[in-house]
PDB file of C-alpha atoms in Angstrom:
ATOM      1  CA  ASP A   1     138.865 177.134 107.258  1.00 49.00           C
ATOM      2  CA  TRP A   2     135.677 175.844 105.630  1.00 53.00           C
ATOM      3  CA  LEU A   3     134.689 173.997 108.821  1.00 55.00           C
ATOM      4  CA  THR A   4     134.757 177.203 110.814  1.00 60.00           C
ATOM      5  CA  TRP A   5     132.802 178.955 108.091  1.00 56.00           C
ATOM      6  CA  VAL A   6     130.102 176.273 108.179  1.00 55.00           C
ATOM      7  CA  THR A   7     129.861 176.210 111.956  1.00 58.00           C
ATOM      8  CA  GLU A   8     129.672 179.969 112.384  1.00 59.00           C
ATOM      9  CA  GLU A   9     126.487 181.231 113.945  1.00 55.00           C
ATOM     10  CA  GLY A  10     123.714 182.073 111.505  1.00 56.00           C
ATOM     11  CA  ARG A  11     124.802 179.800 108.673  1.00 58.00           C
ATOM     12  CA  ALA A  12     123.254 176.563 109.934  1.00 56.00           C
ATOM     13  CA  PRO A  13     119.634 177.418 108.979  1.00 60.00           C
ATOM     14  CA  ALA A  14     120.727 178.522 105.514  1.00 59.00           C
ATOM     15  CA  LEU A  15     122.643 175.284 105.012  1.00 56.00           C
ATOM     16  CA  ALA A  16     119.616 173.264 106.149  1.00 60.00           C
ATOM     17  CA  ARG A  17     117.415 175.052 103.616  1.00 62.00           C
ATOM     18  CA  PHE A  18     120.032 174.403 100.948  1.00 61.00           C
ATOM     19  CA  GLY A  19     119.952 170.690 101.772  1.00 64.00           C
ATOM     20  CA  LYS A  20     116.170 170.634 101.401  1.00 67.00           C
ATOM     21  CA  SER A  21     116.440 172.396  98.050  1.00 68.00           C
ATOM     22  CA  VAL A  22     118.932 169.835  96.790  1.00 70.00           C
ATOM     23  CA  ARG A  23     116.625 167.029  97.920  1.00 73.00           C
ATOM     24  CA  ALA A  24     113.706 168.624  96.062  1.00 72.00           C
ATOM     25  CA  LEU A  25     115.807 168.863  92.901  1.00 73.00           C
ATOM     26  CA  ARG A  26     116.666 165.165  93.166  1.00 74.00           C
ATOM     27  CA  ILE A  27     112.983 164.298  93.376  1.00 76.00           C
ATOM     28  CA  ILE A  28     112.238 166.399  90.295  1.00 76.00           C
ATOM     29  CA  ARG A  29     115.049 164.666  88.403  1.00 73.00           C
ATOM     30  CA  SER A  30     113.618 161.273  89.306  1.00 75.00           C
ATOM     31  CA  PHE A  31     110.299 162.327  87.732  1.00 77.00           C
ATOM     32  CA  ARG A  32     112.181 163.169  84.553  1.00 74.00           C
ATOM     33  CA  LEU A  33     113.644 159.661  84.549  1.00 73.00           C
ATOM     34  CA  LEU A  34     110.122 158.263  84.755  1.00 77.00           C
ATOM     35  CA  ARG A  35     109.325 160.200  81.579  1.00 79.00           C
ATOM     36  CA  LEU A  36     112.204 158.445  79.834  1.00 77.00           C
ATOM     37  CA  VAL A  37     110.739 155.088  80.799  1.00 80.00           C
ATOM     38  CA  LYS A  38     107.388 156.128  79.321  1.00 84.00           C
ATOM     39  CA  ILE A  39     109.087 157.237  76.107  1.00 82.00           C
ATOM     40  CA  GLN A  40     110.854 153.890  75.860  1.00 81.00           C
ATOM     41  CA  LYS A  41     107.537 152.053  76.189  1.00 87.00           C
ATOM     42  CA  VAL A  42     106.005 154.207  73.438  1.00 86.00           C
ATOM     43  CA  VAL A  43     108.948 153.507  71.122  1.00 81.00           C
ATOM     44  CA  GLU A  44     108.667 149.768  71.792  1.00 83.00           C
ATOM     45  CA  ARG A  45     104.921 149.863  71.123  1.00 87.00           C
ATOM     46  CA  CYS A  46     105.510 151.671  67.820  1.00 84.00           C
ATOM     47  CA  ALA A  47     108.214 149.166  66.863  1.00 81.00           C
ATOM     48  CA  GLU A  48     105.670 146.336  67.234  1.00 84.00           C
ATOM     49  CA  TYR A  49     103.623 147.836  64.389  1.00 86.00           C
ATOM     50  CA  ILE A  50     106.585 148.213  62.038  1.00 84.00           C
ATOM     51  CA  GLU A  51     106.935 145.180  59.806  1.00 85.00           C
ATOM     52  CA  SER A  52     110.012 146.330  57.910  1.00 87.00           C
ATOM     53  CA  GLU A  53     113.248 144.824  59.190  1.00 88.00           C
ATOM     54  CA  TYR A  54     115.182 147.617  57.465  1.00 90.00           C
ATOM     55  CA  LEU A  55     113.239 150.268  59.364  1.00 88.00           C
ATOM     56  CA  LEU A  56     113.727 148.461  62.697  1.00 86.00           C
ATOM     57  CA  VAL A  57     117.491 148.352  62.103  1.00 90.00           C
ATOM     58  CA  LEU A  58     117.457 152.038  61.178  1.00 90.00           C
ATOM     59  CA  ILE A  59     115.589 152.893  64.387  1.00 86.00           C
ATOM     60  CA  GLY A  60     118.142 150.883  66.386  1.00 88.00           C
ATOM     61  CA  ILE A  61     121.001 152.783  64.771  1.00 95.00           C
ATOM     62  CA  LEU A  62     119.281 156.110  65.459  1.00 92.00           C
ATOM     63  CA  LYS A  63     118.726 155.180  69.113  1.00 88.00           C
ATOM     64  CA  GLY A  64     122.408 154.269  69.475  1.00 93.00           C
ATOM     65  CA  THR A  65     123.486 157.497  67.821  1.00 96.00           C
ATOM     66  CA  LEU A  66     121.207 159.596  70.026  1.00 92.00           C
ATOM     67  CA  PHE A  67     122.569 157.830  73.104  1.00 91.00           C
ATOM     68  CA  VAL A  68     126.153 158.627  72.110  1.00 96.00           C
ATOM     69  CA  LEU A  69     125.229 162.263  71.427  1.00 96.00           C
ATOM     70  CA  LEU A  70     123.485 162.535  74.794  1.00 91.00           C
ATOM     71  CA  MET A  71     126.470 161.078  76.645  1.00 94.00           C
ATOM     72  CA  ASN A  72     128.833 163.449  74.802  1.00 96.00           C
ATOM     73  CA  HIS A  73     126.616 166.378  75.748  1.00 94.00           C
ATOM     74  CA  ILE A  74     126.569 165.371  79.413  1.00 91.00           C
ATOM     75  CA  LEU A  75     130.345 164.913  79.509  1.00 94.00           C
ATOM     76  CA  ALA A  76     130.870 168.261  77.779  1.00 95.00           C
ATOM     77  CA  CYS A  77     128.629 169.959  80.360  1.00 92.00           C
ATOM     78  CA  ILE A  78     130.583 168.325  83.185  1.00 91.00           C
ATOM     79  CA  TRP A  79     133.909 169.465  81.744  1.00 93.00           C
ATOM     80  CA  TYR A  80     132.512 172.948  81.160  1.00 92.00           C
ATOM     81  CA  GLY A  81     131.407 173.075  84.798  1.00 88.00           C
ATOM     82  CA  ILE A  82     134.819 171.910  85.980  1.00 89.00           C
ATOM     83  CA  GLY A  83     136.540 174.504  83.798  1.00 90.00           C
ATOM     84  CA  ASN A  84     134.344 177.339  85.079  1.00 87.00           C
ATOM     85  CA  SER A  85     134.810 176.364  88.714  1.00 81.00           C
ATOM     86  CA  LEU A  86     138.595 176.709  88.520  1.00 75.00           C
TER      87      LEU A  86
END
């Protein structure tokens, strides 16, 4: 059924535009990833100036905690999307 829907006359240009939109969104997401790399470099540069071992360990723990929270958030969003699509 979906194959006939896609191949019906008049839908092909709309699907092509949709594909271009998805490609543009992927490019925008890749720019966001570049921002994360810049943030990581800034954090590393700041860590060079910190002479306290205690503070460096604390920063490492905070980074690990933030990573776990971010992954939990992403997984929750995925499950929410799956639940809403059903």
